[in-house]
CSV table of N, CA and C and ligand atoms in Angstrom, one decimal:
chain,number,residue,atom,x,y,z
A,1,MET,N,-38.9,35.3,-38.1
A,1,MET,CA,-38.6,36.7,-38.1
A,1,MET,C,-37.6,37.1,-37.0
A,2,GLU,N,-36.6,37.9,-37.4
A,2,GLU,CA,-35.6,38.3,-36.4
A,2,GLU,C,-36.2,39.1,-35.3
A,3,ASN,N,-35.6,38.9,-34.1
A,3,ASN,CA,-36.0,39.7,-32.9
A,3,ASN,C,-37.5,39.4,-32.5
A,4,CYS,N,-38.0,38.2,-32.9
A,4,CYS,CA,-39.3,37.8,-32.4
A,4,CYS,C,-39.0,36.7,-31.4
A,5,LEU,N,-39.5,37.0,-30.2
A,5,LEU,CA,-39.2,36.0,-29.1
A,5,LEU,C,-39.7,34.6,-29.4
A,6,PHE,N,-40.9,34.5,-29.9
A,6,PHE,CA,-41.4,33.1,-30.1
A,6,PHE,C,-40.8,32.5,-31.4
A,7,CYS,N,-40.3,33.2,-32.3
A,7,CYS,CA,-39.5,32.6,-33.4
A,7,CYS,C,-38.2,32.1,-32.9
A,8,LYS,N,-37.7,32.8,-31.9
A,8,LYS,CA,-36.4,32.3,-31.2
A,8,LYS,C,-36.7,31.0,-30.4
A,9,ILE,N,-37.9,30.9,-29.8
A,9,ILE,CA,-38.3,29.7,-29.1
A,9,ILE,C,-38.4,28.6,-30.1
A,10,VAL,N,-39.1,28.8,-31.3
A,10,VAL,CA,-39.2,27.8,-32.3
A,10,VAL,C,-37.8,27.3,-32.8
A,11,LYS,N,-36.9,28.2,-32.9
A,11,LYS,CA,-35.6,27.8,-33.4
A,11,LYS,C,-34.7,27.2,-32.3
A,12,GLY,N,-35.2,27.3,-31.1
A,12,GLY,CA,-34.4,26.7,-30.0
A,12,GLY,C,-33.3,27.6,-29.4
A,13,GLU,N,-33.4,28.9,-29.9
A,13,GLU,CA,-32.4,29.9,-29.4
A,13,GLU,C,-32.7,30.3,-28.0
A,14,ILE,N,-34.0,30.2,-27.6
A,14,ILE,CA,-34.4,30.5,-26.2
A,14,ILE,C,-35.1,29.2,-25.8
A,15,PRO,N,-34.7,28.7,-24.6
A,15,PRO,CA,-35.3,27.4,-24.1
A,15,PRO,C,-36.8,27.6,-23.8
A,16,SER,N,-37.5,26.5,-23.9
A,16,SER,CA,-38.9,26.5,-23.5
A,16,SER,C,-39.2,25.0,-23.0
A,17,GLU,N,-40.2,25.0,-22.2
A,17,GLU,CA,-40.7,23.7,-21.7
A,17,GLU,C,-41.8,23.2,-22.7
A,18,LYS,N,-41.4,22.4,-23.7
A,18,LYS,CA,-42.3,21.9,-24.7
A,18,LYS,C,-43.2,20.9,-24.3
A,19,VAL,N,-44.5,21.0,-24.8
A,19,VAL,CA,-45.5,20.1,-24.4
A,19,VAL,C,-45.9,19.3,-25.7
A,20,TYR,N,-45.8,19.9,-26.8
A,20,TYR,CA,-46.2,19.2,-28.1
A,20,TYR,C,-45.5,19.9,-29.2
A,21,GLU,N,-45.1,19.2,-30.2
A,21,GLU,CA,-44.4,19.8,-31.4
A,21,GLU,C,-44.7,18.9,-32.6
A,22,ASP,N,-45.0,19.6,-33.7
A,22,ASP,CA,-44.9,18.9,-35.0
A,22,ASP,C,-44.4,19.8,-36.1
A,23,GLU,N,-44.6,19.5,-37.3
A,23,GLU,CA,-43.9,20.3,-38.4
A,23,GLU,C,-44.4,21.8,-38.4
A,24,SER,N,-45.6,22.0,-38.0
A,24,SER,CA,-46.1,23.4,-38.1
A,24,SER,C,-46.6,24.1,-36.8
A,25,VAL,N,-46.6,23.3,-35.7
A,25,VAL,CA,-47.2,23.9,-34.5
A,25,VAL,C,-46.2,23.5,-33.3
A,26,LEU,N,-46.1,24.5,-32.4
A,26,LEU,CA,-45.3,24.2,-31.1
A,26,LEU,C,-46.2,24.6,-29.9
A,27,VAL,N,-46.2,23.8,-28.9
A,27,VAL,CA,-46.9,24.1,-27.7
A,27,VAL,C,-45.9,24.0,-26.5
A,28,PHE,N,-45.9,25.1,-25.7
A,28,PHE,CA,-44.9,25.1,-24.6
A,28,PHE,C,-45.6,25.9,-23.4
A,29,ARG,N,-45.0,25.6,-22.2
A,29,ARG,CA,-45.6,26.2,-21.0
A,29,ARG,C,-45.3,27.7,-20.9
A,30,ASP,N,-46.3,28.5,-20.5
A,30,ASP,CA,-46.1,29.9,-20.3
A,30,ASP,C,-45.2,30.1,-19.1
A,31,ILE,N,-44.2,31.1,-19.3
A,31,ILE,CA,-43.2,31.3,-18.3
A,31,ILE,C,-43.8,31.9,-17.0
A,32,ASN,N,-45.0,32.5,-17.2
A,32,ASN,CA,-45.7,33.2,-16.0
A,32,ASN,C,-47.1,32.8,-16.0
A,33,PRO,N,-47.3,31.5,-15.5
A,33,PRO,CA,-48.7,30.9,-15.7
A,33,PRO,C,-49.8,31.7,-14.9
A,34,ALA,N,-50.9,31.9,-15.6
A,34,ALA,CA,-52.0,32.6,-15.0
A,34,ALA,C,-53.1,31.7,-14.5
A,35,ALA,N,-52.8,30.4,-14.6
A,35,ALA,CA,-53.7,29.3,-14.1
A,35,ALA,C,-52.9,28.1,-13.8
A,36,PRO,N,-53.4,27.1,-13.1
A,36,PRO,CA,-52.6,25.9,-12.8
A,36,PRO,C,-52.0,25.3,-14.1
A,37,VAL,N,-52.8,25.2,-15.2
A,37,VAL,CA,-52.2,24.8,-16.5
A,37,VAL,C,-52.3,26.0,-17.4
A,38,HIS,N,-51.2,26.4,-18.0
A,38,HIS,CA,-51.2,27.5,-18.9
A,38,HIS,C,-50.1,27.3,-19.9
A,39,VAL,N,-50.5,26.9,-21.1
A,39,VAL,CA,-49.6,26.7,-22.2
A,39,VAL,C,-49.9,27.6,-23.4
A,40,LEU,N,-49.0,27.8,-24.2
A,40,LEU,CA,-49.1,28.6,-25.4
A,40,LEU,C,-49.0,27.8,-26.7
A,41,LEU,N,-50.0,27.9,-27.6
A,41,LEU,CA,-49.9,27.2,-28.9
A,41,LEU,C,-49.6,28.2,-29.9
A,42,ILE,N,-48.5,27.9,-30.7
A,42,ILE,CA,-48.1,28.9,-31.7
A,42,ILE,C,-47.9,28.2,-33.0
A,43,PRO,N,-48.1,28.9,-34.1
A,43,PRO,CA,-47.6,28.4,-35.4
A,43,PRO,C,-46.1,28.6,-35.5
A,44,LYS,N,-45.4,27.6,-36.1
A,44,LYS,CA,-43.9,27.8,-36.3
A,44,LYS,C,-43.7,29.0,-37.2
A,45,GLU,N,-44.5,29.1,-38.2
A,45,GLU,CA,-44.4,30.2,-39.1
A,45,GLU,C,-44.8,31.5,-38.4
A,46,HIS,N,-44.0,32.6,-38.7
A,46,HIS,CA,-44.3,33.9,-38.0
A,46,HIS,C,-45.5,34.5,-38.6
A,47,ILE,N,-46.5,34.7,-37.7
A,47,ILE,CA,-47.7,35.5,-38.1
A,47,ILE,C,-47.9,36.4,-36.9
A,48,GLY,N,-48.0,37.7,-37.1
A,48,GLY,CA,-48.0,38.7,-36.0
A,48,GLY,C,-49.1,38.5,-35.0
A,49,GLY,N,-50.3,38.2,-35.5
A,49,GLY,CA,-51.4,38.1,-34.6
A,49,GLY,C,-52.6,37.7,-35.4
A,50,ALA,N,-53.8,37.5,-34.7
A,50,ALA,CA,-55.0,37.1,-35.4
A,50,ALA,C,-55.4,38.2,-36.5
A,51,ASP,N,-55.0,39.4,-36.2
A,51,ASP,CA,-55.3,40.5,-37.2
A,51,ASP,C,-54.6,40.3,-38.5
A,52,GLU,N,-53.5,39.5,-38.6
A,52,GLU,CA,-52.8,39.2,-39.8
A,52,GLU,C,-53.2,38.0,-40.6
A,53,LEU,N,-54.2,37.3,-40.0
A,53,LEU,CA,-54.6,36.0,-40.6
A,53,LEU,C,-55.3,36.3,-42.0
A,54,LYS,N,-55.0,35.3,-42.9
A,54,LYS,CA,-55.5,35.4,-44.3
A,54,LYS,C,-56.2,34.0,-44.6
A,55,PRO,N,-57.1,34.0,-45.6
A,55,PRO,CA,-57.8,32.8,-45.9
A,55,PRO,C,-56.8,31.6,-46.0
A,56,GLU,N,-55.6,31.8,-46.5
A,56,GLU,CA,-54.7,30.6,-46.6
A,56,GLU,C,-54.2,30.0,-45.3
A,57,HIS,N,-54.5,30.7,-44.2
A,57,HIS,CA,-54.1,30.2,-42.9
A,57,HIS,C,-55.2,29.3,-42.3
A,58,SER,N,-56.3,29.1,-43.0
A,58,SER,CA,-57.5,28.4,-42.4
A,58,SER,C,-57.1,27.0,-41.9
A,59,ASP,N,-56.3,26.3,-42.6
A,59,ASP,CA,-56.0,24.9,-42.2
A,59,ASP,C,-55.1,25.0,-40.9
A,60,LEU,N,-54.2,26.0,-40.9
A,60,LEU,CA,-53.3,26.2,-39.8
A,60,LEU,C,-54.1,26.5,-38.5
A,61,ILE,N,-55.0,27.4,-38.6
A,61,ILE,CA,-55.8,27.8,-37.4
A,61,ILE,C,-56.7,26.6,-37.0
A,62,ALA,N,-57.2,25.9,-37.9
A,62,ALA,CA,-58.0,24.7,-37.5
A,62,ALA,C,-57.1,23.7,-36.8
A,63,LYS,N,-55.9,23.5,-37.3
A,63,LYS,CA,-54.9,22.6,-36.6
A,63,LYS,C,-54.6,23.1,-35.2
A,64,LEU,N,-54.4,24.4,-35.1
A,64,LEU,CA,-54.0,24.9,-33.7
A,64,LEU,C,-55.1,24.6,-32.7
A,65,ILE,N,-56.4,24.8,-33.2
A,65,ILE,CA,-57.5,24.6,-32.2
A,65,ILE,C,-57.7,23.1,-32.0
A,66,LEU,N,-57.5,22.3,-33.0
A,66,LEU,CA,-57.6,20.8,-32.8
A,66,LEU,C,-56.5,20.4,-31.8
A,67,THR,N,-55.3,21.0,-32.0
A,67,THR,CA,-54.2,20.7,-31.1
A,67,THR,C,-54.5,21.1,-29.7
A,68,ALA,N,-55.2,22.2,-29.5
A,68,ALA,CA,-55.5,22.6,-28.2
A,68,ALA,C,-56.4,21.5,-27.5
A,69,GLY,N,-57.3,21.0,-28.2
A,69,GLY,CA,-58.1,19.9,-27.7
A,69,GLY,C,-57.3,18.7,-27.3
A,70,LYS,N,-56.4,18.3,-28.2
A,70,LYS,CA,-55.5,17.2,-27.9
A,70,LYS,C,-54.6,17.4,-26.7
A,71,VAL,N,-54.0,18.6,-26.6
A,71,VAL,CA,-53.1,18.9,-25.5
A,71,VAL,C,-54.0,18.9,-24.2
A,72,ALA,N,-55.1,19.5,-24.3
A,72,ALA,CA,-56.0,19.6,-23.1
A,72,ALA,C,-56.3,18.2,-22.5
A,73,GLU,N,-56.5,17.3,-23.5
A,73,GLU,CA,-56.7,15.9,-23.1
A,73,GLU,C,-55.5,15.3,-22.4
A,74,GLU,N,-54.3,15.5,-23.1
A,74,GLU,CA,-53.1,15.0,-22.5
A,74,GLU,C,-52.7,15.6,-21.2
A,75,LEU,N,-53.1,16.8,-20.9
A,75,LEU,CA,-52.9,17.4,-19.7
A,75,LEU,C,-54.0,17.2,-18.6
A,76,SER,N,-54.9,16.3,-19.0
A,76,SER,CA,-56.0,15.9,-18.1
A,76,SER,C,-56.9,17.0,-17.7
A,77,LEU,N,-57.2,17.9,-18.7
A,77,LEU,CA,-58.2,19.0,-18.4
A,77,LEU,C,-59.6,18.5,-18.7
A,78,SER,N,-60.0,17.4,-18.2
A,78,SER,CA,-61.3,16.8,-18.5
A,78,SER,C,-62.5,17.6,-18.0
A,79,ASN,N,-62.2,18.5,-17.0
A,79,ASN,CA,-63.3,19.3,-16.5
A,79,ASN,C,-63.5,20.6,-17.2
A,80,GLY,N,-62.6,20.9,-18.2
A,80,GLY,CA,-62.8,22.1,-19.0
A,80,GLY,C,-61.6,22.9,-19.2
A,81,TRP,N,-61.6,23.8,-20.1
A,81,TRP,CA,-60.5,24.7,-20.4
A,81,TRP,C,-60.9,25.8,-21.2
A,82,ARG,N,-60.0,26.7,-21.5
A,82,ARG,CA,-60.3,27.9,-22.3
A,82,ARG,C,-59.1,28.2,-23.2
A,83,ILE,N,-59.4,28.7,-24.4
A,83,ILE,CA,-58.4,29.2,-25.3
A,83,ILE,C,-58.7,30.7,-25.6
A,84,VAL,N,-57.6,31.5,-25.5
A,84,VAL,CA,-57.7,32.9,-25.7
A,84,VAL,C,-56.6,33.4,-26.6
A,85,THR,N,-56.9,34.4,-27.5
A,85,THR,CA,-55.8,35.0,-28.2
A,85,THR,C,-56.0,36.5,-28.0
A,86,ASN,N,-54.9,37.2,-27.6
A,86,ASN,CA,-55.0,38.7,-27.4
A,86,ASN,C,-54.4,39.3,-28.7
A,87,VAL,N,-55.1,40.4,-29.1
A,87,VAL,CA,-54.7,41.0,-30.4
A,87,VAL,C,-54.4,42.5,-30.2
A,88,LEU,N,-53.2,42.9,-30.6
A,88,LEU,CA,-52.7,44.2,-30.6
A,88,LEU,C,-52.8,44.9,-29.2
A,89,GLU,N,-52.7,46.2,-29.2
A,89,GLU,CA,-52.6,47.0,-28.0
A,89,GLU,C,-53.8,46.9,-27.1
A,90,ASP,N,-55.0,47.2,-27.6
A,90,ASP,CA,-56.2,47.2,-26.8
A,90,ASP,C,-56.5,45.7,-26.3
A,91,GLY,N,-56.0,44.7,-27.1
A,91,GLY,CA,-56.2,43.3,-26.7
A,91,GLY,C,-55.1,42.8,-25.7
A,92,ASP,N,-54.2,43.7,-25.3
A,92,ASP,CA,-53.2,43.4,-24.3
A,92,ASP,C,-52.2,42.3,-24.9
A,93,GLN,N,-52.0,42.3,-26.2
A,93,GLN,CA,-51.0,41.4,-26.8
A,93,GLN,C,-49.6,42.0,-26.5
A,94,THR,N,-48.7,41.2,-25.8
A,94,THR,CA,-47.4,41.6,-25.5
A,94,THR,C,-46.3,41.0,-26.4
A,95,VAL,N,-46.6,39.8,-26.9
A,95,VAL,CA,-45.7,39.1,-27.8
A,95,VAL,C,-46.3,39.1,-29.2
A,96,ARG,N,-45.7,39.7,-30.2
A,96,ARG,CA,-46.3,39.9,-31.5
A,96,ARG,C,-45.9,38.7,-32.4
A,97,HIS,N,-46.4,37.5,-32.0
A,97,HIS,CA,-46.3,36.3,-32.8
A,97,HIS,C,-47.6,35.6,-32.3
A,98,LEU,N,-48.4,35.3,-33.3
A,98,LEU,CA,-49.7,34.7,-33.0
A,98,LEU,C,-49.6,33.5,-32.0
A,99,HIS,N,-50.4,33.6,-30.9
A,99,HIS,CA,-50.4,32.5,-29.9
A,99,HIS,C,-51.8,32.4,-29.3
A,100,PHE,N,-52.2,31.2,-29.0
A,100,PHE,CA,-53.4,30.9,-28.2
A,100,PHE,C,-53.0,30.5,-26.9
A,101,HIS,N,-53.5,31.1,-25.8
A,101,HIS,CA,-53.3,30.7,-24.5
A,101,HIS,C,-54.3,29.5,-24.2
A,102,LEU,N,-53.8,28.4,-23.7
A,102,LEU,CA,-54.7,27.3,-23.3
A,102,LEU,C,-54.6,27.3,-21.7
A,103,LEU,N,-55.7,27.5,-21.1
A,103,LEU,CA,-55.8,27.6,-19.6
A,103,LEU,C,-56.7,26.6,-19.0
A,104,GLY,N,-56.3,26.1,-17.9
A,104,GLY,CA,-57.2,25.2,-17.2
A,104,GLY,C,-56.6,24.7,-15.9
A,105,GLY,N,-57.3,23.7,-15.3
A,105,GLY,CA,-56.8,23.1,-14.1
A,105,GLY,C,-57.5,23.7,-12.9
A,106,ALA,N,-58.4,24.6,-13.1
A,106,ALA,CA,-59.2,25.1,-12.0
A,106,ALA,C,-60.4,25.9,-12.6
A,107,LYS,N,-61.3,26.3,-11.7
A,107,LYS,CA,-62.4,27.1,-12.2
A,107,LYS,C,-61.8,28.5,-12.6
A,108,LEU,N,-61.8,28.8,-13.9
A,108,LEU,CA,-61.0,29.9,-14.4
A,108,LEU,C,-61.5,31.3,-13.9
A,109,GLY,N,-62.8,31.4,-13.6
A,109,GLY,CA,-63.3,32.7,-13.1
A,109,GLY,C,-62.6,33.1,-11.8
A,110,ASP,N,-62.2,32.1,-11.0
A,110,ASP,CA,-61.5,32.4,-9.8
A,110,ASP,C,-60.2,33.2,-10.0
A,111,PHE,N,-59.7,33.1,-11.2
A,111,PHE,CA,-58.4,33.8,-11.4
A,111,PHE,C,-58.5,35.2,-12.1
A,112,GLY,N,-59.8,35.6,-12.3
A,112,GLY,CA,-60.0,36.9,-12.9
A,112,GLY,C,-59.2,37.0,-14.2
A,113,LEU,N,-59.2,35.9,-15.0
A,113,LEU,CA,-58.4,35.9,-16.2
A,113,LEU,C,-58.9,36.8,-17.3
A,114,LYS,N,-58.0,37.5,-18.0
A,114,LYS,CA,-58.3,38.1,-19.3
A,114,LYS,C,-57.5,37.5,-20.4
A,115,GLY,N,-56.9,36.4,-20.1
A,115,GLY,CA,-56.1,35.6,-21.1
A,115,GLY,C,-54.6,35.7,-20.8
B,201,LIG,P1,-49.7,38.0,-24.6
B,201,LIG,O1,-49.6,39.0,-23.5
B,201,LIG,O2,-49.0,38.4,-25.8
B,201,LIG,O3,-51.1,37.5,-24.9
B,201,LIG,O4,-49.0,36.7,-24.1
B,201,LIG,C1,-47.7,36.5,-24.1
B,201,LIG,C2,-47.4,35.4,-23.1
B,201,LIG,O5,-46.0,35.0,-23.3
B,201,LIG,C3,-47.5,35.8,-21.6
B,201,LIG,O6,-48.5,35.0,-21.0
B,201,LIG,C4,-46.1,35.6,-21.1
B,201,LIG,O7,-46.1,35.1,-19.8
B,201,LIG,C5,-45.5,34.6,-22.1
B,201,LIG,N1,-44.0,34.8,-22.2
B,201,LIG,C6,-43.3,35.9,-22.4
B,201,LIG,N2,-42.0,35.6,-22.5
B,201,LIG,C7,-41.9,34.3,-22.5
B,201,LIG,C8,-40.8,33.4,-22.6
B,201,LIG,O8,-39.6,33.8,-22.7
B,201,LIG,N3,-41.0,32.1,-22.4
B,201,LIG,C9,-42.3,31.6,-22.2
B,201,LIG,N4,-42.4,30.3,-22.1
B,201,LIG,N5,-43.4,32.4,-22.2
B,201,LIG,C10,-43.2,33.7,-22.3
B,202,LIG,ZN1,-42.3,35.2,-34.6
């Protein structure tokens, strides 16, 4: 989708520090990390947010969450981690392309995280 920041990252029009990529999913480091490890998992397909999900996205969502576990392992988050997705205005979503924050690397309560 035009003028979508994360679609531009998918297309390589905006650089990102990639951690994992396959045909349908991209994982890259958050530009403003809220924890020692903070990456974003996104579908390459534009979906505005979790509020736009439809039954046909079930496999994609399962894949994103399975990928979170795989990336957490690769980033040595053996002590634990968190995934969060913010939705629309009250959910503090600032980028309108579905993404899961994967956070870890410390006891997350110490960061007062809301995602
Ligand atoms: P939200 O607030 O929508 O849940 O999360 C958006 C996230 O995207 C924020 O954590 C923010 O730091 C991150 N972000 C915003 N712009 C960029 C960018 O250009 N590159 C990267 N890597 N992350 C970004
Ligand atoms: Zn997009």
